[in-house]
Short mmCIF file of C-alpha atoms in Angstrom, two decimals:
data_model
loop_
_atom_site.label_atom_id
_atom_site.label_comp_id
_atom_site.label_asym_id
_atom_site.label_seq_id
_atom_site.Cartn_x
_atom_site.Cartn_y
_atom_site.Cartn_z
CA MET A 1 -9.07 26.46 20.03
CA VAL A 2 -12.69 26.39 18.84
CA VAL A 3 -15.40 28.46 20.55
CA LEU A 4 -19.01 27.56 19.78
CA GLY A 5 -21.07 30.74 19.94
CA GLY A 6 -20.36 34.44 19.46
CA GLY A 7 -22.86 35.84 21.98
CA PHE A 8 -22.18 37.67 25.24
CA ALA A 9 -20.17 34.80 26.76
CA GLY A 10 -18.32 33.77 23.60
CA LEU A 11 -17.33 37.28 22.53
CA ARG A 12 -16.14 38.30 25.98
CA LEU A 13 -14.12 35.09 26.27
CA LEU A 14 -12.45 35.55 22.90
CA ARG A 15 -11.53 39.19 23.52
CA ARG A 16 -9.89 38.20 26.79
CA LEU A 17 -8.09 35.26 25.16
CA GLU A 18 -6.72 37.56 22.46
CA ALA A 19 -5.28 39.70 25.24
CA LEU A 20 -4.02 36.83 27.41
CA LEU A 21 -2.50 34.46 24.84
CA PRO A 22 0.52 35.26 22.66
CA ALA A 23 -0.29 35.10 18.96
CA ASP A 24 1.86 32.01 18.48
CA ARG A 25 0.34 30.10 21.40
CA ALA A 26 -3.10 29.32 19.95
CA GLU A 27 -5.22 29.69 16.84
CA LEU A 28 -8.67 30.97 17.78
CA ILE A 29 -11.81 30.02 15.82
CA VAL A 30 -15.38 31.03 16.62
CA VAL A 31 -18.33 29.12 15.16
CA SER A 32 -21.46 31.23 14.88
CA PRO A 33 -24.55 31.18 12.63
CA VAL A 34 -24.29 34.97 12.24
CA ASP A 35 -21.40 37.38 11.88
CA HIS A 36 -22.37 39.51 14.86
CA LEU A 37 -23.19 39.62 18.53
CA LEU A 38 -26.77 40.76 19.14
CA TYR A 39 -27.12 43.08 22.11
CA THR A 40 -30.32 41.38 23.25
CA SER A 41 -30.96 43.71 26.18
CA LEU A 42 -32.22 46.36 23.76
CA VAL A 43 -34.17 44.08 21.41
CA PRO A 44 -37.58 45.34 22.69
CA GLN A 45 -36.52 48.76 21.41
CA VAL A 46 -36.20 47.31 17.91
CA CYS A 47 -39.82 46.18 18.14
CA ALA A 48 -40.85 49.67 19.25
CA SER A 49 -38.86 51.35 16.42
CA THR A 50 -36.67 53.13 18.97
CA VAL A 51 -33.42 51.58 17.71
CA GLU A 52 -32.52 50.44 14.22
CA PRO A 53 -31.93 46.66 14.11
CA ARG A 54 -28.40 46.68 12.72
CA HIS A 55 -27.25 49.14 15.39
CA LEU A 56 -27.54 46.34 17.96
CA ALA A 57 -25.48 43.95 15.82
CA VAL A 58 -21.82 44.14 16.86
CA SER A 59 -19.61 42.85 14.04
CA LEU A 60 -17.47 39.91 15.19
CA PRO A 61 -14.71 40.44 12.57
CA ALA A 62 -14.50 44.10 13.59
CA VAL A 63 -13.95 43.48 17.31
CA LEU A 64 -12.00 40.20 17.16
CA ARG A 65 -8.60 40.92 15.61
CA ARG A 66 -7.02 37.46 15.79
CA THR A 67 -10.03 35.15 15.66
CA LEU A 68 -11.21 33.28 12.57
CA LEU A 69 -14.99 33.36 12.03
CA CYS A 70 -16.66 30.18 10.82
CA LEU A 71 -20.25 30.88 9.79
CA GLY A 72 -22.61 28.03 10.59
CA ASP A 73 -24.18 26.03 13.40
CA ALA A 74 -22.18 23.50 15.38
CA VAL A 75 -24.33 20.36 15.30
CA ALA A 76 -21.99 17.62 16.58
CA ALA A 77 -18.54 17.07 18.04
CA ASP A 78 -16.06 14.24 18.45
CA LEU A 79 -15.31 14.31 22.15
CA ALA A 80 -12.87 11.38 22.12
CA ALA A 81 -9.93 11.30 19.68
CA PRO A 82 -9.89 8.14 17.50
CA ALA A 83 -6.48 6.56 16.98
CA ASP A 84 -6.65 6.82 13.20
CA ALA A 85 -8.17 10.33 12.96
CA GLN A 86 -7.28 12.26 9.85
CA ALA A 87 -6.36 15.92 9.85
CA SER A 88 -9.31 18.15 9.07
CA ALA A 89 -9.18 19.18 5.43
CA ASP A 90 -10.93 22.42 6.30
CA LEU A 91 -7.94 23.58 8.31
CA ALA A 92 -5.46 23.04 5.48
CA ALA A 93 -4.18 26.00 3.52
CA PRO A 94 -2.21 25.95 0.24
CA ALA A 95 1.54 25.63 0.69
CA GLY A 96 2.99 29.06 1.26
CA GLY A 97 -0.46 30.64 1.15
CA ILE A 98 -2.31 32.70 3.74
CA ALA A 99 -5.90 31.93 2.79
CA ALA A 100 -8.38 31.13 5.56
CA PRO A 101 -10.07 27.72 5.57
CA ALA A 102 -13.18 27.31 3.44
CA GLY A 103 -16.10 29.11 5.06
CA LEU A 104 -13.86 30.95 7.53
CA THR A 105 -13.47 34.70 7.62
CA ALA A 106 -10.09 35.90 8.85
CA PRO A 107 -9.05 39.43 9.78
CA ALA A 108 -7.14 40.98 6.91
CA ALA A 109 -3.78 40.87 8.68
CA MET A 110 -4.01 37.30 9.93
CA ALA A 111 -2.93 34.17 8.10
CA ALA A 112 -4.53 30.76 8.55
CA PRO A 113 -1.78 28.21 9.31
CA ALA A 114 -1.49 25.13 7.19
CA ALA A 115 -2.37 21.75 8.69
CA THR A 116 0.63 19.86 10.01
CA ALA A 117 1.38 16.34 11.11
CA ALA A 118 0.53 17.45 14.65
CA SER A 119 -3.12 17.84 13.63
CA VAL A 120 -3.46 14.10 13.04
CA GLY A 121 -5.49 12.56 15.86
CA ARG A 122 -7.15 15.81 16.89
CA ARG A 123 -10.86 15.82 17.65
CA THR A 124 -13.32 17.65 15.41
CA VAL A 125 -16.54 19.64 15.59
CA THR A 126 -19.10 19.39 12.78
CA VAL A 127 -20.42 22.69 11.44
CA ARG A 128 -23.55 23.01 9.32
CA ALA A 129 -23.57 25.97 6.93
CA ALA A 130 -26.67 27.90 5.87
CA ASP A 131 -26.85 25.94 2.60
CA GLY A 132 -27.02 22.64 4.50
CA SER A 133 -23.45 21.55 3.77
CA THR A 134 -21.26 20.35 6.64
CA ARG A 135 -17.57 20.34 7.39
CA ALA A 136 -15.30 19.24 10.24
CA ILE A 137 -12.98 21.57 12.14
CA ALA A 138 -10.24 20.14 14.34
CA TRP A 139 -9.77 21.34 17.90
CA ASP A 140 -7.42 20.97 20.87
CA ARG A 141 -9.60 23.01 23.23
CA LEU A 142 -13.38 23.20 22.78
CA VAL A 143 -15.39 25.96 24.47
CA ILE A 144 -19.17 25.62 24.32
CA ALA A 145 -20.96 28.98 24.60
CA ALA A 146 -23.91 28.46 22.26
CA GLY A 147 -26.37 30.31 24.50
CA SER A 148 -30.10 29.68 24.77
CA VAL A 149 -33.32 29.62 22.79
CA THR A 150 -36.92 30.43 23.64
CA ALA A 151 -38.41 27.86 26.00
CA THR A 152 -41.48 26.34 24.33
CA PRO A 153 -43.44 24.07 26.69
CA ASP A 154 -46.18 21.76 25.49
CA VAL A 155 -48.92 24.36 25.16
CA PRO A 156 -51.37 23.58 22.32
CA GLY A 157 -50.85 26.02 19.47
CA LEU A 158 -47.67 27.59 20.85
CA ALA A 159 -45.36 26.14 18.21
CA GLU A 160 -47.70 27.10 15.37
CA HIS A 161 -49.05 30.52 16.34
CA ALA A 162 -46.86 32.31 18.91
CA LEU A 163 -44.13 34.80 18.10
CA GLY A 164 -40.73 34.70 19.84
CA LEU A 165 -38.24 37.44 20.67
CA LYS A 166 -34.74 36.00 20.76
CA ASN A 167 -33.01 37.36 17.66
CA LEU A 168 -33.13 40.26 15.22
CA ASP A 169 -35.28 38.40 12.70
CA GLU A 170 -37.93 37.82 15.36
CA ALA A 171 -37.74 41.41 16.60
CA VAL A 172 -38.22 42.90 13.13
CA ALA A 173 -40.93 40.34 12.32
CA LEU A 174 -42.80 41.26 15.51
CA ARG A 175 -42.62 44.99 14.78
CA ASP A 176 -43.87 44.42 11.24
CA HIS A 177 -46.57 42.02 12.41
CA VAL A 178 -47.93 44.48 14.98
CA LEU A 179 -48.00 47.39 12.52
CA SER A 180 -49.69 45.25 9.87
CA ARG A 181 -52.39 44.25 12.42
CA LEU A 182 -53.08 47.94 13.00
CA GLU A 183 -53.35 48.52 9.25
CA LEU A 184 -55.78 45.62 8.90
CA ALA A 185 -57.80 46.95 11.84
CA ASP A 186 -57.96 50.36 10.21
CA ALA A 187 -59.31 48.80 7.01
CA THR A 188 -62.03 46.56 8.48
CA ASP A 189 -65.67 47.50 9.09
CA ASP A 190 -66.23 44.68 11.57
CA PRO A 191 -65.84 46.03 15.15
CA ARG A 192 -65.21 42.55 16.62
CA ARG A 193 -62.45 41.84 14.11
CA ARG A 194 -60.98 45.29 14.74
CA GLY A 195 -60.93 44.57 18.45
CA ALA A 196 -59.12 41.25 17.95
CA LEU A 197 -56.57 42.81 15.59
CA CYS A 198 -55.85 45.59 18.09
CA THR A 199 -55.40 43.18 21.03
CA PHE A 200 -51.85 42.04 21.80
CA VAL A 201 -50.91 39.45 24.41
CA VAL A 202 -47.43 39.04 25.91
CA VAL A 203 -46.85 35.83 27.88
CA GLY A 204 -44.06 36.14 30.42
CA GLY A 205 -43.70 38.86 33.04
CA GLY A 206 -39.93 38.65 33.35
CA TYR A 207 -37.30 41.08 32.13
CA THR A 208 -38.01 40.82 28.38
CA GLY A 209 -41.81 40.52 28.56
CA THR A 210 -42.16 43.50 30.89
CA GLU A 211 -39.94 45.73 28.76
CA LEU A 212 -41.69 44.63 25.57
CA ALA A 213 -45.22 45.25 26.85
CA ALA A 214 -44.33 48.63 28.34
CA GLN A 215 -42.58 49.95 25.26
CA MET A 216 -44.93 48.46 22.67
CA ALA A 217 -48.06 49.75 24.41
CA ALA A 218 -46.75 53.30 24.17
CA PHE A 219 -45.53 52.78 20.60
CA THR A 220 -48.74 51.24 19.22
CA ARG A 221 -50.99 53.85 20.78
CA ARG A 222 -48.93 56.59 19.15
CA ALA A 223 -49.02 54.64 15.88
CA ALA A 224 -52.81 54.18 16.09
CA ALA A 225 -53.25 57.95 16.17
CA ALA A 226 -51.80 58.11 12.65
CA TYR A 227 -54.58 55.96 11.16
CA ARG A 228 -57.87 57.46 10.06
CA ARG A 229 -60.24 54.98 11.66
CA LEU A 230 -58.33 53.96 14.78
CA ARG A 231 -58.07 55.61 18.15
CA PRO A 232 -55.31 55.02 20.70
CA ALA A 233 -57.97 53.67 23.06
CA ASP A 234 -58.68 50.85 20.58
CA VAL A 235 -55.27 49.31 21.30
CA ARG A 236 -55.26 46.74 24.08
CA TRP A 237 -52.21 45.06 25.64
CA LEU A 238 -52.23 42.18 28.13
CA LEU A 239 -49.22 40.91 30.08
CA VAL A 240 -49.69 37.36 31.35
CA ASP A 241 -47.53 35.54 33.89
CA HIS A 242 -48.02 32.49 36.08
CA SER A 243 -46.37 34.24 39.05
CA PRO A 244 -48.43 36.54 41.30
CA HIS A 245 -45.65 39.13 41.02
CA LEU A 246 -44.19 41.01 38.07
CA LEU A 247 -40.43 40.60 37.51
CA HIS A 248 -40.53 37.75 40.01
CA ASP A 249 -36.86 36.85 39.48
CA LEU A 250 -35.75 40.36 40.53
CA ALA A 251 -36.13 42.36 43.74
CA PRO A 252 -39.82 42.75 44.72
CA ALA A 253 -39.54 46.54 44.78
CA LEU A 254 -38.65 46.56 41.07
CA GLY A 255 -41.71 44.50 40.22
CA ARG A 256 -44.06 46.74 42.20
CA ARG A 257 -42.77 49.94 40.60
CA ALA A 258 -42.81 48.43 37.12
CA ALA A 259 -46.40 47.24 37.66
CA ARG A 260 -47.46 50.80 38.49
CA VAL A 261 -45.91 52.10 35.25
CA LEU A 262 -47.60 49.40 33.16
CA SER A 263 -50.97 50.00 34.80
CA ARG A 264 -50.63 53.72 34.15
CA ARG A 265 -50.11 52.91 30.47
CA GLY A 266 -53.33 50.90 30.36
CA ILE A 267 -51.70 47.46 30.17
CA GLU A 268 -53.84 44.71 31.68
CA LEU A 269 -51.76 42.66 34.11
CA ARG A 270 -52.96 39.06 34.32
CA LEU A 271 -50.74 37.71 37.08
CA GLY A 272 -51.19 34.25 38.53
CA THR A 273 -52.45 33.32 35.07
CA SER A 274 -51.23 30.90 32.39
CA ALA A 275 -51.79 30.63 28.66
CA VAL A 276 -53.15 27.12 28.10
CA ARG A 277 -54.10 27.23 24.42
CA ILE A 278 -53.09 29.48 21.52
CA GLY A 279 -54.98 29.68 18.25
CA PRO A 280 -54.69 31.80 15.11
CA ASP A 281 -57.27 34.26 16.43
CA SER A 282 -57.44 33.72 20.20
CA VAL A 283 -55.62 32.67 23.36
CA THR A 284 -57.16 30.82 26.29
CA LEU A 285 -56.03 31.96 29.74
CA ALA A 286 -56.39 30.00 32.98
CA GLU A 287 -56.27 31.70 36.35
CA GLY A 288 -56.84 30.62 39.94
CA GLY A 289 -55.36 27.88 42.11
CA SER A 290 -54.50 24.37 41.02
CA GLY A 291 -57.90 23.08 42.22
CA VAL A 292 -60.07 25.79 40.62
CA ARG A 293 -59.06 27.20 37.24
CA ARG A 294 -61.15 29.83 35.50
CA HIS A 295 -60.70 29.87 31.74
CA THR A 296 -61.03 33.03 29.66
CA ARG A 297 -60.83 33.26 25.89
CA VAL A 298 -59.23 36.45 24.57
CA ALA A 299 -59.72 37.28 20.89
CA THR A 300 -56.34 38.25 19.46
CA HIS A 301 -54.16 37.71 16.40
CA THR A 302 -50.90 38.32 18.29
CA VAL A 303 -49.37 36.26 21.10
CA VAL A 304 -45.73 36.94 21.96
CA TRP A 305 -44.03 34.20 23.99
CA CYS A 306 -41.44 35.60 26.42
CA ALA A 307 -41.87 32.99 29.17
CA GLY A 308 -38.25 32.07 29.70
CA VAL A 309 -35.36 30.48 27.84
CA CYS A 310 -33.71 27.07 27.78
CA ALA A 311 -30.25 25.90 26.78
CA SER A 312 -29.48 25.56 23.08
CA PRO A 313 -30.44 22.10 21.72
CA LEU A 314 -26.73 21.66 21.03
CA ALA A 315 -26.34 20.64 24.68
CA ALA A 316 -28.51 17.56 24.13
CA ALA A 317 -27.03 16.87 20.68
CA LEU A 318 -23.52 16.58 22.15
CA GLY A 319 -24.63 13.94 24.63
CA LEU A 320 -22.85 15.55 27.56
CA PRO A 321 -24.22 15.32 31.12
CA THR A 322 -26.86 18.00 31.71
CA VAL A 323 -29.01 19.37 34.50
CA HIS A 324 -32.31 20.93 33.39
CA GLY A 325 -30.94 20.82 29.85
CA ARG A 326 -27.73 22.73 30.68
CA ILE A 327 -24.25 21.18 30.41
CA VAL A 328 -22.77 20.25 33.79
CA THR A 329 -19.50 22.01 34.62
CA ASP A 330 -17.36 22.61 37.67
CA GLU A 331 -16.59 26.07 39.08
CA PHE A 332 -13.66 26.33 36.63
CA PHE A 333 -16.02 25.90 33.62
CA ARG A 334 -14.57 22.47 32.87
CA VAL A 335 -16.89 19.70 31.67
CA PRO A 336 -15.84 16.94 34.11
CA SER A 337 -16.63 14.03 31.81
CA VAL A 338 -14.43 15.16 28.88
CA GLU A 339 -10.88 16.48 28.75
CA ASP A 340 -10.15 19.92 27.27
CA VAL A 341 -13.84 20.89 27.00
CA PHE A 342 -15.23 23.98 28.70
CA ALA A 343 -18.76 25.40 28.81
CA LEU A 344 -20.23 28.70 29.94
CA GLY A 345 -23.14 31.08 29.50
CA ASP A 346 -26.79 30.08 29.18
CA ILE A 347 -25.96 26.63 27.85
CA ALA A 348 -23.94 25.68 30.95
CA ALA A 349 -24.93 24.99 34.56
CA VAL A 350 -21.93 26.82 36.05
CA PRO A 351 -22.00 26.67 39.86
CA ASP A 352 -22.63 30.09 41.43
CA SER A 353 -21.06 30.41 44.88
CA ALA A 354 -23.42 33.30 45.65
CA ARG A 355 -26.32 30.84 45.31
CA GLY A 356 -24.81 28.04 47.35
CA GLY A 357 -23.44 26.25 44.29
CA ALA A 358 -26.72 26.33 42.37
CA PRO A 359 -26.39 26.97 38.61
CA ALA A 360 -25.87 30.62 37.71
CA GLY A 361 -28.79 32.48 36.20
CA GLN A 362 -29.27 32.69 32.45
CA THR A 363 -28.66 36.43 32.14
CA ALA A 364 -26.39 38.64 30.05
CA GLN A 365 -24.67 39.81 33.24
CA HIS A 366 -23.66 36.26 34.13
CA ALA A 367 -22.62 35.50 30.53
CA VAL A 368 -20.28 38.49 30.30
CA ARG A 369 -18.72 37.82 33.70
CA GLN A 370 -18.30 34.13 32.90
CA GLY A 371 -16.65 34.97 29.58
CA ALA A 372 -13.89 36.92 31.32
CA ALA A 373 -13.43 34.30 34.06
CA ALA A 374 -13.47 31.35 31.66
CA ALA A 375 -10.83 32.97 29.45
CA ARG A 376 -8.40 32.93 32.36
CA ASN A 377 -9.06 29.24 32.98
CA VAL A 378 -8.83 28.25 29.31
CA ALA A 379 -5.54 30.15 29.05
CA ALA A 380 -4.32 28.37 32.18
CA SER A 381 -4.97 25.02 30.48
CA LEU A 382 -2.36 26.11 27.93
CA GLY A 383 0.14 27.08 30.61
CA VAL A 384 -0.63 30.80 30.70
CA GLY A 385 -1.64 31.98 34.18
CA SER A 386 -3.49 30.00 36.81
CA PRO A 387 -7.14 28.92 37.00
CA ARG A 388 -9.66 30.53 39.32
CA PRO A 389 -13.20 29.45 40.28
CA TYR A 390 -16.18 31.52 39.15
CA ARG A 391 -17.33 34.05 41.73
CA HIS A 392 -20.31 36.29 40.95
CA ARG A 393 -21.27 39.50 42.69
CA ASP A 394 -24.69 40.82 41.76
CA LEU A 395 -24.47 44.49 40.76
CA GLY A 396 -28.23 44.85 40.31
CA PHE A 397 -30.51 45.05 37.28
CA VAL A 398 -31.94 47.73 35.02
CA VAL A 399 -35.33 47.46 33.29
CA ASP A 400 -36.09 50.00 30.55
CA LEU A 401 -39.82 50.72 30.31
CA GLY A 402 -39.49 53.29 27.53
CA GLY A 403 -39.51 57.08 27.54
CA ARG A 404 -38.63 58.48 30.94
CA ASP A 405 -39.67 55.35 32.79
CA ALA A 406 -37.38 52.61 34.08
CA VAL A 407 -36.66 50.70 37.27
CA ALA A 408 -33.23 49.74 38.54
CA ASN A 409 -31.46 48.59 41.69
CA PRO A 410 -27.72 49.32 41.33
CA PHE A 411 -25.87 47.88 44.32
CA GLY A 412 -29.21 47.25 46.01
CA VAL A 413 -30.49 50.85 45.75
CA THR A 414 -33.96 50.92 44.17
CA LEU A 415 -34.54 53.68 41.60
CA SER A 416 -37.42 54.50 39.28
CA GLY A 417 -38.52 57.27 36.91
CA PRO A 418 -36.06 59.58 35.12
CA PRO A 419 -33.04 58.78 37.35
CA ALA A 420 -33.48 55.07 36.62
CA ALA A 421 -34.03 55.78 32.92
CA LEU A 422 -30.82 57.82 32.75
CA LEU A 423 -28.89 55.10 34.56
CA THR A 424 -30.37 52.40 32.34
CA ARG A 425 -29.45 54.16 29.11
CA GLY A 426 -25.95 54.87 30.38
CA TYR A 427 -25.50 51.25 31.42
CA HIS A 428 -26.53 49.95 28.00
CA LEU A 429 -24.25 52.35 26.16
CA ALA A 430 -21.32 51.32 28.36
CA SER A 431 -22.13 47.62 27.88
CA LEU A 432 -22.24 47.70 24.08
CA PRO A 433 -18.91 46.17 22.99
CA ALA A 434 -18.14 48.60 20.14
CA THR A 435 -17.90 52.40 20.03
CA ALA A 436 -19.62 52.59 16.64
CA ASN A 437 -22.67 50.77 18.00
CA ARG A 438 -22.77 53.05 21.05
CA LEU A 439 -22.81 56.15 18.88
CA ARG A 440 -25.48 54.76 16.54
CA VAL A 441 -27.77 53.73 19.39
CA ALA A 442 -27.35 57.08 21.14
CA THR A 443 -28.16 58.84 17.86
CA ASP A 444 -31.29 56.71 17.47
CA TRP A 445 -32.45 57.77 20.93
CA LEU A 446 -31.88 61.45 20.15
CA LEU A 447 -33.68 61.27 16.78
CA ASN A 448 -36.66 59.48 18.27
CA ALA A 449 -36.87 61.96 21.11
CA ALA A 450 -37.03 64.75 18.53
CA PHE A 451 -39.19 63.19 15.79
CA GLY A 452 -40.85 60.09 17.26
CA GLN A 453 -40.63 56.49 16.07
CA GLU A 454 -41.09 55.33 12.51
CA ILE A 455 -44.34 53.44 11.91
CA THR A 456 -43.48 51.89 8.55
CA HIS A 457 -42.86 48.17 8.19
CA TYR A 458 -40.95 46.04 5.71
CA VAL A 459 -43.02 42.91 5.22
CA PRO A 460 -46.32 42.82 3.24
CA SER A 461 -49.38 42.19 5.40
CA GLY A 462 -50.11 38.81 3.80
CA THR A 463 -46.67 37.33 4.49
CA GLN A 464 -46.82 34.16 6.61
CA GLN A 465 -45.04 34.45 9.95
CA GLU A 466 -42.22 32.10 10.90
CA THR A 467 -42.60 29.77 13.85
CA ILE A 468 -40.26 30.13 16.82
CA ALA A 469 -38.46 26.91 15.86
CA THR A 470 -37.85 28.15 12.32
CA ALA A 471 -36.69 31.61 13.38
CA GLU A 472 -34.29 30.21 16.00
CA HIS A 473 -33.01 27.23 13.92
CA THR A 474 -33.74 24.70 16.65
CA GLY A 475 -34.84 21.98 14.25
CA ILE A 476 -31.36 21.28 12.88
CA TYR A 477 -30.12 19.29 15.87
CA ARG A 478 -30.24 15.56 16.42
CA THR A 479 -29.89 14.06 19.87
CA PRO A 480 -27.87 10.88 20.48
CA THR A 481 -31.16 8.93 20.86
CA ASP A 482 -32.45 9.93 17.42
CA THR A 483 -32.41 7.16 14.82
CA GLU A 484 -31.93 7.41 11.12
CA PRO A 485 -35.14 6.99 9.05
#
């Protein structure tokens, strides 16, 4: 059984499968470009130096006891078994040996079985390693849980100049970029250049953008006080969203309370506004109705794009039926057009009965719940247990605004201020999949409460920033319509 993706959905699924399936019933393999799950809900705290980056990285080999880890990106798959298929050489082990296949990391106590005659005719998935080499891995059940990437619409300059916030590399790069802008502002004698360097624009007033703007505004103003020629008042943050309401996907009360916190921190809310052009030193904003659009140019060297996500390009590369870029499944996570293939998480349009059969939202809460439910159905396809359709019950959301500020609506009860902050921190600690990570994150919070955040950065000021496509590896996929040069 091959699982593509080790994120919230993939990890939860594999942990449940390890519990549900006897060791001799199935060999489990996870394909992932990294050796960890990133707890993305706390990534804004990495940018604000509240949490150390590695403390949000949950080691896959440490929490998956029976699963083989194959490092790399799945870029293609054989979805129909050819009659003369050969056994995958990557799955073969030396006679009598216990070595894992090339490129696979196995838990110390687990042996990788040798290929047998039964593997002939099995379908394969193609994995691209970091060095560009590829290999084929045979599968009897394929589970697609490759997640999502930053949505990048056709906005001029977005691909070249905007920063994303989807993985640890982007989070650390953003923190370093922001601190280096403050250092450059402190060194310049030109007040207009200083103003542009101290202006930061976040596009997207959803969960991530709101948390990022709230926490980074507080962080950068504290950081500015450490420089000789900067004042906290020099730092300017703008939060831009096309919707007239903040946190428009959540309960309205959460958006209103979050907006009050952001306004109190001096963040300029540009709601009902879109970014229509991004340059190296400015962003053009358009506000007003569709008939009358007022354009404003904001001088800035930092635009962070948090305006939604889309399914991993793997969905298109596989050539499976999609809706809005997400793989079509039934309520049992099965891909109807192909046997023995399942999909879940952000990459899949899993019907949500709570939304009248509309695709479930692309949230961590859905991904974790789907992982547990899909494991039961995948196990049932092997004769263990019985399948059940996906049923989601919304438990509410938590939004950490930094310090003692947060908003939350557990079970429909709206909270804000310290009670919401306490609930939010407790929720995140409980949701982290490993005890070691929980303890490290809690220690980070205590140390920062006592001593404040670190304002040092790793990358020299002159280092060129990566584009979103480069940081998120979206350029490695080819769709079925691509032609060879």
